[in-house]
mmCIF file of C-alpha atoms in Angstrom:
data_model
loop_
_atom_site.group_PDB
_atom_site.id
_atom_site.type_symbol
_atom_site.label_atom_id
_atom_site.label_comp_id
_atom_site.label_asym_id
_atom_site.label_seq_id
_atom_site.Cartn_x
_atom_site.Cartn_y
_atom_site.Cartn_z
ATOM 1 C CA MET A 534 292.433 103.312 70.962
ATOM 2 C CA SER A 535 295.606 102.182 72.283
ATOM 3 C CA SER A 536 296.637 103.362 75.660
ATOM 4 C CA ALA A 537 299.602 103.175 77.511
ATOM 5 C CA HIS A 538 298.619 99.938 79.492
ATOM 6 C CA ASP A 539 296.920 97.303 78.663
ATOM 7 C CA THR A 540 294.804 95.162 80.520
ATOM 8 C CA LYS A 541 297.375 93.251 82.782
ATOM 9 C CA GLY A 542 298.638 95.742 83.374
ATOM 10 C CA THR A 543 302.078 96.124 82.546
ATOM 11 C CA ALA A 544 303.381 99.272 81.008
ATOM 12 C CA ARG A 545 303.518 98.875 77.045
ATOM 13 C CA PRO A 546 306.285 101.900 75.811
ATOM 14 C CA ASP A 547 304.677 105.284 75.129
ATOM 15 C CA SER A 548 304.950 106.802 71.929
ATOM 16 C CA ARG A 549 304.637 110.098 73.426
ATOM 17 C CA ASN A 550 308.173 109.584 75.930
ATOM 18 C CA ASN A 551 311.246 108.918 73.519
ATOM 19 C CA THR A 552 312.697 106.834 76.327
ATOM 20 C CA ALA A 553 315.245 104.142 75.595
ATOM 21 C CA PRO A 554 313.729 101.086 78.150
ATOM 22 C CA ASN A 555 316.723 100.960 79.550
ATOM 23 C CA SER A 556 316.511 104.413 80.895
ATOM 24 C CA ILE A 557 314.569 105.781 83.913
ATOM 25 C CA PRO A 558 310.672 106.850 83.230
ATOM 26 C CA ALA A 559 309.202 110.214 83.389
ATOM 27 C CA SER A 560 307.665 109.095 86.219
ATOM 28 C CA ASP A 561 310.316 108.482 88.563
ATOM 29 C CA SER A 562 312.691 111.058 88.072
ATOM 30 C CA VAL A 563 309.211 114.035 88.373
ATOM 31 C CA ASP A 564 309.150 111.298 92.141
ATOM 32 C CA ALA A 565 313.367 111.617 93.334
ATOM 33 C CA ALA A 566 312.614 115.279 92.753
ATOM 34 C CA ALA A 567 309.721 116.489 94.976
ATOM 35 C CA ARG A 568 311.321 113.701 97.085
ATOM 36 C CA ARG A 569 314.668 115.996 96.535
ATOM 37 C CA ALA A 570 312.702 118.654 96.900
ATOM 38 C CA PHE A 571 310.618 118.283 99.934
ATOM 39 C CA GLY A 572 313.898 116.875 101.401
ATOM 40 C CA SER A 573 315.612 120.148 100.669
ATOM 41 C CA THR A 574 312.498 121.921 102.196
ATOM 42 C CA THR A 575 312.603 119.571 105.288
ATOM 43 C CA GLN A 576 316.181 120.840 105.677
ATOM 44 C CA TYR A 577 316.366 124.451 105.373
ATOM 45 C CA LEU A 578 312.550 125.053 107.864
ATOM 46 C CA GLN A 579 314.716 122.288 110.414
ATOM 47 C CA ALA A 580 317.628 125.296 110.594
ATOM 48 C CA GLU A 581 314.516 127.733 110.715
ATOM 49 C CA LEU A 582 313.124 125.790 113.403
ATOM 50 C CA GLU A 583 317.053 125.797 114.808
ATOM 51 C CA ALA A 584 317.555 129.399 114.430
ATOM 52 C CA SER A 585 314.599 130.651 115.992
ATOM 53 C CA GLY A 586 314.972 128.148 118.710
ATOM 54 C CA SER A 587 318.093 129.700 119.044
ATOM 55 C CA ASP A 588 316.748 133.332 119.080
ATOM 56 C CA LEU A 589 314.959 132.228 121.968
ATOM 57 C CA GLY A 590 317.179 131.123 124.170
ATOM 58 C CA LEU A 591 319.444 133.789 123.650
ATOM 59 C CA LEU A 592 316.326 136.277 124.550
ATOM 60 C CA GLU A 593 316.180 134.009 127.159
ATOM 61 C CA LYS A 594 319.627 133.937 128.604
ATOM 62 C CA LEU A 595 318.922 137.969 127.948
ATOM 63 C CA ASN A 596 315.792 138.170 129.991
ATOM 64 C CA ASP A 597 316.887 137.136 132.453
ATOM 65 C CA ALA A 598 319.760 139.247 133.123
ATOM 66 C CA SER A 599 318.576 141.567 132.945
ATOM 67 C CA ILE A 600 316.012 140.066 134.860
ATOM 68 C CA THR A 601 319.048 139.607 138.143
ATOM 69 C CA LYS A 602 320.083 143.304 136.340
ATOM 70 C CA TYR A 603 316.877 144.507 137.863
ATOM 71 C CA GLU A 604 316.411 142.340 141.142
ATOM 72 C CA GLY A 605 319.956 143.957 142.001
ATOM 73 C CA LEU A 606 319.007 148.039 140.987
ATOM 74 C CA SER A 607 316.077 147.468 143.655
ATOM 75 C CA ARG A 608 317.806 145.982 146.149
ATOM 76 C CA GLN A 609 320.219 149.135 145.599
ATOM 77 C CA ALA A 610 317.440 151.901 145.321
ATOM 78 C CA GLN A 611 316.075 149.661 148.112
ATOM 79 C CA ASP A 612 319.372 150.379 150.699
ATOM 80 C CA MET A 613 318.801 154.298 148.981
ATOM 81 C CA LEU A 614 315.280 154.540 150.615
ATOM 82 C CA VAL A 615 316.576 153.494 154.077
ATOM 83 C CA HIS A 616 318.896 155.306 154.216
ATOM 84 C CA ALA A 617 317.273 158.232 152.865
ATOM 85 C CA TYR A 618 315.112 157.911 156.417
ATOM 86 C CA LYS A 619 317.798 157.518 158.528
ATOM 87 C CA ILE A 620 319.457 160.696 157.064
ATOM 88 C CA LYS A 621 316.196 162.177 157.111
ATOM 89 C CA GLN A 622 315.908 160.871 160.764
ATOM 90 C CA THR A 623 319.754 161.995 161.802
ATOM 91 C CA TYR A 624 318.747 165.758 160.030
ATOM 92 C CA ASN A 625 315.597 166.442 162.034
ATOM 93 C CA GLU A 626 317.549 165.255 165.048
ATOM 94 C CA MET A 627 319.545 168.684 164.380
ATOM 95 C CA THR A 628 317.311 170.593 163.208
ATOM 96 C CA LEU A 629 316.499 170.354 167.235
ATOM 97 C CA GLN A 630 319.637 170.405 168.091
ATOM 98 C CA ILE A 631 320.624 173.471 165.441
ATOM 99 C CA ALA A 632 317.718 175.312 167.272
ATOM 100 C CA GLN A 633 318.539 174.149 170.711
ATOM 101 C CA VAL A 634 322.203 175.523 169.839
ATOM 102 C CA ASP A 635 320.771 179.035 168.012
ATOM 103 C CA SER A 636 318.952 179.572 171.338
ATOM 104 C CA LEU A 637 322.501 178.725 172.855
ATOM 105 C CA VAL A 638 324.194 181.256 171.288
ATOM 106 C CA GLU A 639 322.644 183.941 172.153
ATOM 107 C CA SER A 640 321.726 183.667 175.449
ATOM 108 C CA VAL A 641 325.807 184.259 174.905
ATOM 109 C CA ASP A 642 324.844 187.120 172.606
ATOM 110 C CA THR A 643 322.840 188.386 175.812
ATOM 111 C CA LEU A 644 325.057 187.639 177.888
ATOM 112 C CA GLU A 645 327.696 189.942 176.448
ATOM 113 C CA HIS A 646 326.245 192.782 176.450
ATOM 114 C CA VAL A 647 324.725 192.480 179.984
ATOM 115 C CA ALA A 648 328.597 192.613 180.695
ATOM 116 C CA GLN A 649 329.214 194.695 178.451
ATOM 117 C CA GLU A 650 327.030 197.030 180.189
ATOM 118 C CA LEU A 651 328.215 196.075 183.884
ATOM 119 C CA ASP A 652 331.655 196.164 182.414
ATOM 120 C CA ARG A 653 331.113 199.644 181.651
ATOM 121 C CA TYR A 654 328.989 200.302 184.495
ATOM 122 C CA SER A 655 331.584 199.211 186.451
ATOM 123 C CA LEU A 656 333.934 201.312 184.844
ATOM 124 C CA GLN A 657 331.378 204.519 185.570
ATOM 125 C CA LEU A 658 331.667 203.298 189.387
ATOM 126 C CA GLU A 659 335.913 202.951 189.516
ATOM 127 C CA ALA A 660 335.731 207.027 187.670
ATOM 128 C CA LYS A 661 332.752 208.218 190.678
ATOM 129 C CA PHE A 662 334.695 206.196 193.338
ATOM 130 C CA GLN A 663 338.203 207.512 192.705
ATOM 131 C CA LYS A 664 336.664 211.049 192.050
ATOM 132 C CA LEU A 665 335.123 210.261 196.088
ATOM 133 C CA LEU A 666 338.739 209.883 197.176
ATOM 134 C CA LYS A 667 339.997 213.173 195.799
#
């Protein structure tokens, strides 16, 4: 029975492999093709990892920008709450003053009414006095 290798490990030409003695053996071309395939796959995976890394870097920058923006909005909201509290205090103080002004207006209206009554009464007294003098 004939084999591709003899007992000393030297290669014999294989009758099934129609290769010339100076050409590259089939196993070498398969190895080279596998190396190229693995090399291409490695390059592809490295490019994918770099793209994913770039995407994550961009997401990190977006998150940082969002954090900064929302911190600013939070400060603005807190400032608005402080201003709203001050406005409410001012309104409450003004409500008391407005009530006092309303009370003064009522007093002035009452005094005006009394003054009109006194004016009418003094006109009546003057008319009576004029009658008495005649």
